[in-house]
Tab-separated table of C-alpha atoms and ligand atoms in Angstrom:
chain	number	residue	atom	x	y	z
A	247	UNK	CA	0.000	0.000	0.000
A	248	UNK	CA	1.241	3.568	-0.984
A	249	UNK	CA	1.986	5.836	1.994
A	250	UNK	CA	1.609	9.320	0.563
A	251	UNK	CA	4.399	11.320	1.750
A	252	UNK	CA	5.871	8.202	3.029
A	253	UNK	CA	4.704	8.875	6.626
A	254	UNK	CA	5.488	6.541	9.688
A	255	UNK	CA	7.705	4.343	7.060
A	256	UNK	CA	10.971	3.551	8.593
A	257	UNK	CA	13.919	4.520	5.335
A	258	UNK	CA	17.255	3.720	7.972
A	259	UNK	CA	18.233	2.964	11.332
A	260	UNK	CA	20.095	5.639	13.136
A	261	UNK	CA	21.971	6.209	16.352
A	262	UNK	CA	21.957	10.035	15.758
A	263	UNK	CA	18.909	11.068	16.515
A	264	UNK	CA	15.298	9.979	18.096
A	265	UNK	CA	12.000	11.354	18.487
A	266	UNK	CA	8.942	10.618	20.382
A	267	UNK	CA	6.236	12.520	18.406
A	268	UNK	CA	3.579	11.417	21.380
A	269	UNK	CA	5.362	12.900	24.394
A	270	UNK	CA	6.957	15.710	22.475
A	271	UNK	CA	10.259	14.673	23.043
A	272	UNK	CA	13.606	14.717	20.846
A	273	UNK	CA	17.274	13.601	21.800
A	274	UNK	CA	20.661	13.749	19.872
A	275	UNK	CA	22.305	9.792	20.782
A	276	UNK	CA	20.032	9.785	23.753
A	277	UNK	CA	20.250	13.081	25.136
A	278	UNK	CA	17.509	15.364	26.097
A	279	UNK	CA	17.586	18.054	23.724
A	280	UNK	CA	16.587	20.180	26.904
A	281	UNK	CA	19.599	19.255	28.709
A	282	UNK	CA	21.881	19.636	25.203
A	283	UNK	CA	20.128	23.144	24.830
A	284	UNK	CA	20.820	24.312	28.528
A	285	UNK	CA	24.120	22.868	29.495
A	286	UNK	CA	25.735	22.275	25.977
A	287	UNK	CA	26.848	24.284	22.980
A	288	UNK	CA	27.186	24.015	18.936
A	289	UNK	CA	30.256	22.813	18.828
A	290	UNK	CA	29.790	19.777	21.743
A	291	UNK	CA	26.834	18.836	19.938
A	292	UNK	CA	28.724	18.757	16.282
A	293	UNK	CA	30.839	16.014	18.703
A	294	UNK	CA	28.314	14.215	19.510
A	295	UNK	CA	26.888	13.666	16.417
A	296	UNK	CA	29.858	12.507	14.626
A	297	UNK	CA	30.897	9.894	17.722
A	298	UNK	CA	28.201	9.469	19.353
A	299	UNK	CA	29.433	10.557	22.786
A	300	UNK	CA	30.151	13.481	23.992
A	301	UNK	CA	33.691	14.997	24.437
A	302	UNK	CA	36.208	14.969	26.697
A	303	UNK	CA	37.799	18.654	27.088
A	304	UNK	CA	40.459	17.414	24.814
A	305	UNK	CA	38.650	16.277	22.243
A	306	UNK	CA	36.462	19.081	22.236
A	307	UNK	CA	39.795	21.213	21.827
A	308	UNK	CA	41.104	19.177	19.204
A	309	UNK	CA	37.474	19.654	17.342
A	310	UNK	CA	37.575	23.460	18.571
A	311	UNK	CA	41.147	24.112	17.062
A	312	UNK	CA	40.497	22.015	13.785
A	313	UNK	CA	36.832	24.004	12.948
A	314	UNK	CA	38.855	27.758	13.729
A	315	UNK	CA	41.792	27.007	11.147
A	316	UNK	CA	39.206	25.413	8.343
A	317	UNK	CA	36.683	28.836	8.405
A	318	UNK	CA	37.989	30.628	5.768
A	319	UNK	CA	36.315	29.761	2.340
A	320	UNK	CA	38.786	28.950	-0.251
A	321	UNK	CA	40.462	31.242	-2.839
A	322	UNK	CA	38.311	29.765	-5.277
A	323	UNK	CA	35.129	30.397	-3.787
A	324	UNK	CA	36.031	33.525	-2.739
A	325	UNK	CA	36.477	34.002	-6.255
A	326	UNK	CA	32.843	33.043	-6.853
A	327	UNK	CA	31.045	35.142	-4.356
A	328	UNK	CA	30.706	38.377	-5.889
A	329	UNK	CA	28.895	36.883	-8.236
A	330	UNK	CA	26.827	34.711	-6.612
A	331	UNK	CA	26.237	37.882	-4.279
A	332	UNK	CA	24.459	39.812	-7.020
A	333	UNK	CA	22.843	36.887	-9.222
A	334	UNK	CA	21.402	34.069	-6.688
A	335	UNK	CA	19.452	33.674	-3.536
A	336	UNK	CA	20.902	33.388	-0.697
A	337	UNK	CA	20.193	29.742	-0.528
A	338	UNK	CA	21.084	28.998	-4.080
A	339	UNK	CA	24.360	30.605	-3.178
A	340	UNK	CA	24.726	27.809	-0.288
A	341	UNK	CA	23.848	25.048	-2.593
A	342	UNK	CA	26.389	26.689	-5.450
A	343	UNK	CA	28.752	27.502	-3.351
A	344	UNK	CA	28.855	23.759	-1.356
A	345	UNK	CA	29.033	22.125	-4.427
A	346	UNK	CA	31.893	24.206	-5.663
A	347	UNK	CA	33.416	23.613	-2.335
A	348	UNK	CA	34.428	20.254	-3.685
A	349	UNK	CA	37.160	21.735	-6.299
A	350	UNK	CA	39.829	22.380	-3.968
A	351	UNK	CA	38.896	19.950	-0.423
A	352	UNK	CA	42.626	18.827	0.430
A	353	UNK	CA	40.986	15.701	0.511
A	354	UNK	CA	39.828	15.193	-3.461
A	355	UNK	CA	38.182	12.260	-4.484
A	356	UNK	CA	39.081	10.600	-1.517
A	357	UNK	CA	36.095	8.550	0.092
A	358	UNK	CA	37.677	6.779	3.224
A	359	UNK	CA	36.045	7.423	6.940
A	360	UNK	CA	38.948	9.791	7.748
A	361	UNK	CA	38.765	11.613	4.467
A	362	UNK	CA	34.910	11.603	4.863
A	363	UNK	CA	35.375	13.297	8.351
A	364	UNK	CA	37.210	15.985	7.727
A	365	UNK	CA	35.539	16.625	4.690
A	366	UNK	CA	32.437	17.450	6.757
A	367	UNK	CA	34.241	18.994	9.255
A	368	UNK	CA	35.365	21.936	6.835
A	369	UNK	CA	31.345	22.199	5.589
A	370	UNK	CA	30.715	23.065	9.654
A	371	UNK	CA	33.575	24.792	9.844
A	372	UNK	CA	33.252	26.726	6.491
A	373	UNK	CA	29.216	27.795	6.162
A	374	UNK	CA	28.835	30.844	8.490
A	375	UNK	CA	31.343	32.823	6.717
A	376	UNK	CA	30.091	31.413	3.286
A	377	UNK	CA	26.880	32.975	4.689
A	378	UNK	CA	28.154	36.327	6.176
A	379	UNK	CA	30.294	37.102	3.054
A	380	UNK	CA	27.508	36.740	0.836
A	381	UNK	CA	25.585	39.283	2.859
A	382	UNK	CA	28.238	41.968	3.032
A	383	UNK	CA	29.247	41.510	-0.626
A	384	UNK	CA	25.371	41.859	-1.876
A	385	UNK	CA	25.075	44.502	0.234
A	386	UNK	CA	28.068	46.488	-0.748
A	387	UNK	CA	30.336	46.272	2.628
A	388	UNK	CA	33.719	45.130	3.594
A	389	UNK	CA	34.246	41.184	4.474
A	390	UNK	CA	34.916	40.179	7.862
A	391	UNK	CA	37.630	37.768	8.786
A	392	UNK	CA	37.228	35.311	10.820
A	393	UNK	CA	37.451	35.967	14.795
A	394	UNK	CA	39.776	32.995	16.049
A	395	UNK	CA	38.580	33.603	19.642
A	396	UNK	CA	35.346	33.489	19.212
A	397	UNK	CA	33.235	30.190	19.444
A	398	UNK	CA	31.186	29.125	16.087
A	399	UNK	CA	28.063	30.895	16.757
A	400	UNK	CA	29.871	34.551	18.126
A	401	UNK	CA	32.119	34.358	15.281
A	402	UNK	CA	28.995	33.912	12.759
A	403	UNK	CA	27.343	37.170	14.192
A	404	UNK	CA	30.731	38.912	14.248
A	405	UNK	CA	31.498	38.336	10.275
A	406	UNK	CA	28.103	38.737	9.251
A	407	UNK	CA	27.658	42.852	11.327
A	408	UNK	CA	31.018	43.394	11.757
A	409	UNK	CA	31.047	43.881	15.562
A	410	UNK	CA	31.755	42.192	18.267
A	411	UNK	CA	28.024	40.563	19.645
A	412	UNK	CA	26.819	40.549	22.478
A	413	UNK	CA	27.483	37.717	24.720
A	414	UNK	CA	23.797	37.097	25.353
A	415	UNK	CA	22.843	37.363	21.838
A	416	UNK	CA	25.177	34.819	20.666
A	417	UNK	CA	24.354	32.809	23.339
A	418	UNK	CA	20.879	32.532	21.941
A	419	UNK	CA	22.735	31.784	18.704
A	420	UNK	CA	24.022	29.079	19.822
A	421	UNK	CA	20.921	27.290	21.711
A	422	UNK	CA	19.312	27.410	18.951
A	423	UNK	CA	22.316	25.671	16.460
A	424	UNK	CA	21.874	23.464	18.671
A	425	UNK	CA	17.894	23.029	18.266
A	426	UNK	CA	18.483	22.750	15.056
A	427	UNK	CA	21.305	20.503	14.212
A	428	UNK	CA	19.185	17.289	13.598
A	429	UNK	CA	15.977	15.898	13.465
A	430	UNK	CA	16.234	12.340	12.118
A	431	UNK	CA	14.597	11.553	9.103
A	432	UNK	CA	13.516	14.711	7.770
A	433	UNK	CA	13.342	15.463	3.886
A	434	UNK	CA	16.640	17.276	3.535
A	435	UNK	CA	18.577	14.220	5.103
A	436	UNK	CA	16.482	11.718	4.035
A	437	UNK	CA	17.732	13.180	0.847
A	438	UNK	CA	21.186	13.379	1.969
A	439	UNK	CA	20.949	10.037	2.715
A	440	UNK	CA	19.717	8.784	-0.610
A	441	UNK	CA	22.697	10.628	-2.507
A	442	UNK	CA	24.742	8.692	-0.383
A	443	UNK	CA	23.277	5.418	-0.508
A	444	UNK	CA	24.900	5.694	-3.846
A	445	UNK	CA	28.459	6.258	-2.419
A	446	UNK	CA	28.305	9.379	-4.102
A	447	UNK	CA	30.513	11.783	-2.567
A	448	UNK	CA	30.357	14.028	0.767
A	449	UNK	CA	29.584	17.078	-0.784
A	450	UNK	CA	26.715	15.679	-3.742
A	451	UNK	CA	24.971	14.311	-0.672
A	452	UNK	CA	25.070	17.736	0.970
A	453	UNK	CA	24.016	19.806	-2.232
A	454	UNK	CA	21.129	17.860	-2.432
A	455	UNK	CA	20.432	18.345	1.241
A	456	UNK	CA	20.695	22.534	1.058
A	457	UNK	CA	18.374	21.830	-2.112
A	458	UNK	CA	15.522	20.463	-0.558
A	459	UNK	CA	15.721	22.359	2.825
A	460	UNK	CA	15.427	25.580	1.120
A	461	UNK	CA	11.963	24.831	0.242
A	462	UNK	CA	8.543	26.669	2.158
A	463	UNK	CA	7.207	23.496	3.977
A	464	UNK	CA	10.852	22.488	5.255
A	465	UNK	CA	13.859	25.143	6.473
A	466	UNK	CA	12.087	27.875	4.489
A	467	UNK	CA	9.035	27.852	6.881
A	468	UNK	CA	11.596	30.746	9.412
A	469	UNK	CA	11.389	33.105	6.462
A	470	UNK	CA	8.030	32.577	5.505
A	471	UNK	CA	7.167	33.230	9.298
A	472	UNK	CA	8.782	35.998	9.607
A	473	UNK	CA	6.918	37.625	6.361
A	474	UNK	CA	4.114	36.582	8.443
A	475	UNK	CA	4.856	38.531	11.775
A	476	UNK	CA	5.485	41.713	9.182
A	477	UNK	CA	2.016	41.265	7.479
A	478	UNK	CA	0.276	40.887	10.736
A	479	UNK	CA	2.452	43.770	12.335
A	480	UNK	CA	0.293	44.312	15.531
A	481	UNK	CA	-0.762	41.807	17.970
A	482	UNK	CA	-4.454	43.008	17.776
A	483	UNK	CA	-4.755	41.973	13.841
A	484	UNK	CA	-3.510	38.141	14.876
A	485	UNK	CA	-6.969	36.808	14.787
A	486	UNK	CA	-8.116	38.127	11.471
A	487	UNK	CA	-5.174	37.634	9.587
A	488	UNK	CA	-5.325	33.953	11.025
A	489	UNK	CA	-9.165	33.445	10.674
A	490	UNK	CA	-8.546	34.794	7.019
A	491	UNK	CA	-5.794	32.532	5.818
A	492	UNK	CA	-7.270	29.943	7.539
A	493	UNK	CA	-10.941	30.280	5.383
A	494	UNK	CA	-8.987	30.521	2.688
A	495	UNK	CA	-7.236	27.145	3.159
A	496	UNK	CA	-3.540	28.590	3.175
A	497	UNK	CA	-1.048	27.517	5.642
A	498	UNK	CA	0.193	29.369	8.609
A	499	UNK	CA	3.859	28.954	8.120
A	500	UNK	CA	5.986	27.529	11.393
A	501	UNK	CA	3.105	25.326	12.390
A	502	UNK	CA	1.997	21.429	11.967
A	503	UNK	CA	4.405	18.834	12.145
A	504	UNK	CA	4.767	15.254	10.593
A	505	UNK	CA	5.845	14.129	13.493
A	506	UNK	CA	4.702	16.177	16.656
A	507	UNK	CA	1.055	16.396	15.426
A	508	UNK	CA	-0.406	16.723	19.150
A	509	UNK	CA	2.097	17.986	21.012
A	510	UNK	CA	4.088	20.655	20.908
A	511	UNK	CA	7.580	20.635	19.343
A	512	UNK	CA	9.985	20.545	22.133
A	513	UNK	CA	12.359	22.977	20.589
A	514	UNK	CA	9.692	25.092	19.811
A	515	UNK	CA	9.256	25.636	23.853
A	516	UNK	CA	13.091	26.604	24.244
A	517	UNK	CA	12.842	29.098	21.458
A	518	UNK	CA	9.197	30.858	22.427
A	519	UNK	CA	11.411	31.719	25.713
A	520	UNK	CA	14.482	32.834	24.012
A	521	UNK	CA	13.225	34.473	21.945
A	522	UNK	CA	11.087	36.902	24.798
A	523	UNK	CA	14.589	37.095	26.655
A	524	UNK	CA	16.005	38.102	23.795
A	525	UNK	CA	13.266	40.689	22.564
A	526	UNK	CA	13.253	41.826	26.417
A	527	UNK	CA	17.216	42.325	26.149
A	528	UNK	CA	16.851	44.371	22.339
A	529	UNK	CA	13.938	46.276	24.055
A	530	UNK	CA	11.745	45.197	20.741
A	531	UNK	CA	9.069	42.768	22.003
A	532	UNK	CA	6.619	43.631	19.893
A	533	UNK	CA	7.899	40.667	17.047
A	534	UNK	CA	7.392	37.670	20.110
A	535	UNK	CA	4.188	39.673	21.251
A	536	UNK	CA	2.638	39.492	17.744
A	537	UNK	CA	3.955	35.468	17.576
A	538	UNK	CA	2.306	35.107	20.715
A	539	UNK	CA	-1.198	36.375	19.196
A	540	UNK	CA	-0.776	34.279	16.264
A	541	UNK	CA	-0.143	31.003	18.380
A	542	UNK	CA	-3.175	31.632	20.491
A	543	UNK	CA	-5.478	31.793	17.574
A	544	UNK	CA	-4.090	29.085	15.290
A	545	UNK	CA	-4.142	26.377	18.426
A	546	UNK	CA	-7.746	27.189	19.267
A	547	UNK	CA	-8.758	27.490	15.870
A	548	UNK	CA	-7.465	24.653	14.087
A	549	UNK	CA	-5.127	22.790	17.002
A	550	UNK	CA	-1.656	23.413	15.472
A	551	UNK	CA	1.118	23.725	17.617
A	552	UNK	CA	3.895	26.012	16.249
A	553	UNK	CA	7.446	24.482	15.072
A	554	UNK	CA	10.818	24.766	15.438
A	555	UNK	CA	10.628	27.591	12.657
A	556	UNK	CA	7.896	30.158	14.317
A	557	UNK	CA	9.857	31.659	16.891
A	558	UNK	CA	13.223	31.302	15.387
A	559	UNK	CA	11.820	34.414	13.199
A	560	UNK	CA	10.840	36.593	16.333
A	561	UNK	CA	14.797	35.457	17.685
A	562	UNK	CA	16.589	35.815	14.679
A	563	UNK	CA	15.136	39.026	13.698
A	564	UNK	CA	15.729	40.251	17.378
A	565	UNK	CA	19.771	38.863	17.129
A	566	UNK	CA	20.327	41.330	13.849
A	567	UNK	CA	19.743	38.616	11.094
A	568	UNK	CA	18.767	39.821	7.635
A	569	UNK	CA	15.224	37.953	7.557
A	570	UNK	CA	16.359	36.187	3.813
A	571	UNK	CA	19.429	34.504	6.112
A	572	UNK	CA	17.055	32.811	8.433
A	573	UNK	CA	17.484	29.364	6.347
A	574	UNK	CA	20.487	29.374	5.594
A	575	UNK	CA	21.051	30.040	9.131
A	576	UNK	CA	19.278	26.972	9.657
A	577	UNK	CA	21.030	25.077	7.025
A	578	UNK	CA	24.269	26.101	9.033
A	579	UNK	CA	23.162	24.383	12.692
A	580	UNK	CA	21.709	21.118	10.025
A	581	UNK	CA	25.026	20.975	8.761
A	582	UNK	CA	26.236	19.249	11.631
A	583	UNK	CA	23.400	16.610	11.765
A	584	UNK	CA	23.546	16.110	7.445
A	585	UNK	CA	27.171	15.538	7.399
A	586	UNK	CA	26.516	12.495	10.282
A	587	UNK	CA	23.907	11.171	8.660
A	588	UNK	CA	25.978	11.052	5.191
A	589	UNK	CA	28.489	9.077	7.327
A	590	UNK	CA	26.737	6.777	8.924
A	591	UNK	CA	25.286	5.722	5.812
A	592	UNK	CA	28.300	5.305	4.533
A	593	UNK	CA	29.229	3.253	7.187
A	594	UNK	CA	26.390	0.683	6.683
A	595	UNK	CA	25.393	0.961	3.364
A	596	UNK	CA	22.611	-0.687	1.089
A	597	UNK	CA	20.992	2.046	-1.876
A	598	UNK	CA	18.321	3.295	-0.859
A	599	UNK	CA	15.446	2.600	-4.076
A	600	UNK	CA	11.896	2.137	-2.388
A	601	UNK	CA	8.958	1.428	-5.273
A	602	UNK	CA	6.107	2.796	-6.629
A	603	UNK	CA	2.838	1.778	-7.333
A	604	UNK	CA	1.704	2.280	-11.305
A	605	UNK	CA	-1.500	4.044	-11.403
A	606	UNK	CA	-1.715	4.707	-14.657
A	607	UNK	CA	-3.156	2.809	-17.974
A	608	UNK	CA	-1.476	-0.766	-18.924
A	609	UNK	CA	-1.660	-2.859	-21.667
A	610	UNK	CA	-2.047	0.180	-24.948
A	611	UNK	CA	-1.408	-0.120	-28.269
A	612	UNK	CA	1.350	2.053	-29.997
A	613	UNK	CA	-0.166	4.644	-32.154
A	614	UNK	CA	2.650	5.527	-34.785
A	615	UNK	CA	2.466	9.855	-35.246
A	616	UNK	CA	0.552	10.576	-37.863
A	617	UNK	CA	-2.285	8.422	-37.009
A	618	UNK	CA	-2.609	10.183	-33.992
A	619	UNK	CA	-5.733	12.429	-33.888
B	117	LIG	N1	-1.461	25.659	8.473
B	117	LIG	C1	-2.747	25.308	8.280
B	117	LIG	N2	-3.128	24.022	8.234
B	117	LIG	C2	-2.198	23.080	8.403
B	117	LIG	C3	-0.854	23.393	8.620
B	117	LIG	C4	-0.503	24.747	8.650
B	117	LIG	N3	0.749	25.112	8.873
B	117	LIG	N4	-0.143	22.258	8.775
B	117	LIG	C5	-1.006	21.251	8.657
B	117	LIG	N5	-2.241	21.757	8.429
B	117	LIG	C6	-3.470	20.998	8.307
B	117	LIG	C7	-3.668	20.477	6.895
B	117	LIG	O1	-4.348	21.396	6.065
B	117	LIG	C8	-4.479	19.258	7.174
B	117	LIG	O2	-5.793	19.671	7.542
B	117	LIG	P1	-7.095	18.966	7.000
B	117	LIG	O3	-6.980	17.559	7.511
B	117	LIG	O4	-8.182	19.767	7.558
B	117	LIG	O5	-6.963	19.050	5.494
B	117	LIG	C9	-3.856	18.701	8.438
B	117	LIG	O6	-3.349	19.835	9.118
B	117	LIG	C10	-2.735	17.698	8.214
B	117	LIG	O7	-1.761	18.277	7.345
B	117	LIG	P2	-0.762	17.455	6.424
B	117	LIG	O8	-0.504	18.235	5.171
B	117	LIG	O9	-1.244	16.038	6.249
B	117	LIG	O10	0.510	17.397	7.299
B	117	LIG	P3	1.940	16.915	6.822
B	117	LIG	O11	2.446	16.017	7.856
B	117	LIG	O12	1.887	16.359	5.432
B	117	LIG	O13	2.772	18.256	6.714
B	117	LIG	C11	4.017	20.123	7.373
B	117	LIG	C12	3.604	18.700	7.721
B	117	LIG	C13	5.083	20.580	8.341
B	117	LIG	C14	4.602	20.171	5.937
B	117	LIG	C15	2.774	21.040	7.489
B	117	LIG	O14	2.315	21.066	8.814
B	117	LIG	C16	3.035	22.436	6.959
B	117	LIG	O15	2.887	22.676	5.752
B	117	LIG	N6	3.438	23.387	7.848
B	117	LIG	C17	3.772	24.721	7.436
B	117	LIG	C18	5.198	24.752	6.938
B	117	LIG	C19	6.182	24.618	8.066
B	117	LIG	O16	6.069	25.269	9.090
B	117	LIG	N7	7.193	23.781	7.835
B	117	LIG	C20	8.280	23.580	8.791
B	117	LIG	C21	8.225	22.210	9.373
B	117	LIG	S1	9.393	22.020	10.691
C-alpha cells in the first residue's frame, strides 16, 4: 500500500537522533535536547553527532582548534562570491557555493572514513562565513575575517555585522544551532541520505540536502514566518489575519508537524522563551508579542502547535539577522546533523530505491504519429 508522503515508514536505522512525536520529546544519541540546549553548545553537539558521545575537554579542543583554522572559504570560492552575491538567492548561493566547495577539499576524491570526516568537518567549519560574506558583498560592505577567539556561533554574528556581539545574543545563537542541528529523518537528510546510498561523494549528498531544505514546507518555513509577523504587524490583527488565511485554506507557516502532530515541538518551547529574553534584552518585544497572538489563535482554531521555525523568526530578527538569512542560518546548525547522517550511511550501506505503485493505464497499443488524432 502507498503511503503518501511516506509517513510513519521507517527509510534507515540511526543512532543520531530519536524522536517521540507522542510525548513531544527529541534527543541527539540519547540526550535530552533540553539538557543539550541548557548545558551544551554548537560545537559539543557537532561532537556528539559525529561519535556518538560526547567529548572529553580534549577532544572538544582538538574539534575546537580544527573548525577555527578550516573557516575561511577557499580562494576559489572567494572568487565566486561576488557573483553569486548579485545573481542568486541566498540559498542557491549555499547550494552553489557547497558544491563548488568540492574543487579544492585537500581531501579530493578521496572517500575513506577519515577523508569523509574531515571533509564534513570543513562544511561546519566553512558555512557561516560562506553565509556572512555573501551578505556583506550583496550589500556592498567590507568582508569580515574570521574571529579565532570566538566560538562558532559569536564568530557567525561577528562576520556577518562586523562587531563584536553581544554575549547574550550569541548565546541565543548558539541554543538554537543546537535546536536545530538534527531531526532524524527529515526530507533534507532523508535526501542526503539517498545521494549517499549511492556512495556518491560528501559534498553531492550535501548539495542535495541545502536543495531540498530551502523549500517553504521544510527550512524555508523561518522566512516565511517571519513575512508573516510583518504582514500581521500588531498583535491586535492576529486573529483576522489567522481566521482569514485559515478560510482561505492557506497555511500558517511555522506550524503542523509530521511528526509532533499533538504535542508541541519541544524545541519550539526553548525558542518561544528565548526568543522573549532576547526581545526583552533588544527592548523590541513587539515581534514575540505578535507570535504570541498568532499562536493563540491558530491552536484554538485549528489545534496546530507552532514548530521549530515560528519563533526562530521573532529570535533571529531580534539577534540582527537579515530575515532572507534565516534558512540558511538553519542550514548552518543542520550541517552538523547532514554531514553524520551522510556518514553513517556510509558506514552501513545498502541504496536506498523504495517502489512505486503504477496508477496509470497498462496494456495500450502504440499509435505511430501521424495516425494520432
Ligand atoms: N497551516 C494550516 N493548516 C495546516 C498546517 C498549517 N501550517 N499544517 C497542517 N495543516 C493541516 C492540513 O491542512 C491538514 O488539515 P485537513 O486535515 O483539515 O486538510 C492537516 O493539518 C494535516 O496536514 P498534512 O498536510 O497532512 O501534514 P503533513 O504532515 O503532510 O505536513 C508540514 C507537515 C510541516 C509540511 C505542514 O504542517 C506544513 O505545511 N506546515 C507549514 C510549513 C512549516 O512550518 N514547515 C516547517 C516544518 S518544521
Amino acid at each position: 500500500m502507498t503511503e503518501k508522503g511516506l509517513q510513519d515508514v521507517v527509510a534507515a536505522e540511526t543512532r543520531i537522533s530519536d524522536i517521540d512525536g507522542e510525548r513531544g520529546k527529541l534527543w541527539y544519541v540519547g540526550y535530552d535536547i533540553e539538557d543539550l540546549a541548557r548545558d551544551s553548545n554548537f560545537e559539543e553537539v557537532v561532537y556528539l553527532l559525529h561519535h556518538l558521545e560526547l567529548p572529553t575537554r580534549d577532544q572538544l579542543d582538538e574539534l575546537n582548534e580544527f573548525l577555527v583554522s578550516e573557516r575561511e572559504p577557499s580562494p576559489f570560492l572567494v572568487s565566486l562570491m561576488p557573483t553569486l552575491a548579485q545573481q542568486t538567492s541566498p540559498m542557491s548561493m549555499l547550494r552553489t557555493s557547497v558544491s563548488a566547495a568540492s574543487a579544492y577539499d585537500p581531501d579530493g576524491w578521496e572517500h575513506t572514513p577519515e577523508a569523509n570526516y574531515r571533509k564534513a568537518m570543513r562544511l561546519v567549519a566553512k558555512t557561516p562565513a560562506l553565509i556572512a560574506m555573501y551578505h556583506r558583498m550583496r550589500t556592498g560592505q567590507e568582508t569580515v575575517p574570521p574571529n579565532p577567539k570566538l566560538p562558532h556561533a559569536a564568530n557567525f554574528l561577528w562576520m556577518l555585522l562586523g562587531e563584536e556581539p553581544d554575549p547574550e545574543l550569541a548565546d541565543a545563537l548558539d541554543v538554537s544551532l543546537v535546536l536545530y542541528a538534527d531531526h532524524t529523518m527529515n526530507a533534507s537528510t532523508f535526501t542526503a541520505r539517498v545521494i549517499a546510498s549511492t556512495l556518491s561523494d560528501m559534498f553531492s549528498a550535501i548539495t542535495g540536502a541545502i536543495a531540498a531544505l530551502k523549500g517553504p514546507l521544510h527550512g524555508g518555513a523561518n522566512e516565511e514566518a517571519m513575512k508573516m509577523l510583518e504582514e500581521v504587524a500588531d498583535p491586535a490583527r492576529a486573529e483576522a489575519y489567522v481566521k482569514d488565511k485559515l478560510a482561505r485554506k492557506e497555511r500558517i507557516m511555522g506550524f503542523g508537524h509530521r511528526v509532533y502532530r499533538h504535542v508541541e515541538d519541544p524545541r519550539a518551547r526553548i525558542l518561544r522563551e528565548l526568543s522573549r529574553r532576547i526581545g526583552e534584552r533588544v527592548g523590541d518585544l513587539r515581534w514575540w508579542e505578535i507570535s504570541r497572538a498568532i499562536e493563540e489563535v491558530v491552536l484554538r482554531e485549528k489545534g496546530l502547535y507552532p514548530n521549530v521555525d515560528f519563533y526562530v523568526a521573532s529570535l533571529y530578527h531580534c539577534l540582527g539577522i537579515p530575515h532572507d538569512l534565516m534558512t540558511p542560518v538553519f542550514a548552518m546548525a543542520r550541517m552538523a546533523g547532514w554531514t553524520a547522517h551522510v556518514r553513517e550511511q556510509y558506514a552501513d550501506n545498502r541504496i536506498i530505491r523504495p517502489d512505486s505503485e503504477y496508477i496509470g493505464p497498462r496494456d495500450r497499443t502504440y499509435v505511430p504519429i501521424d495516425e494520432r488524432g
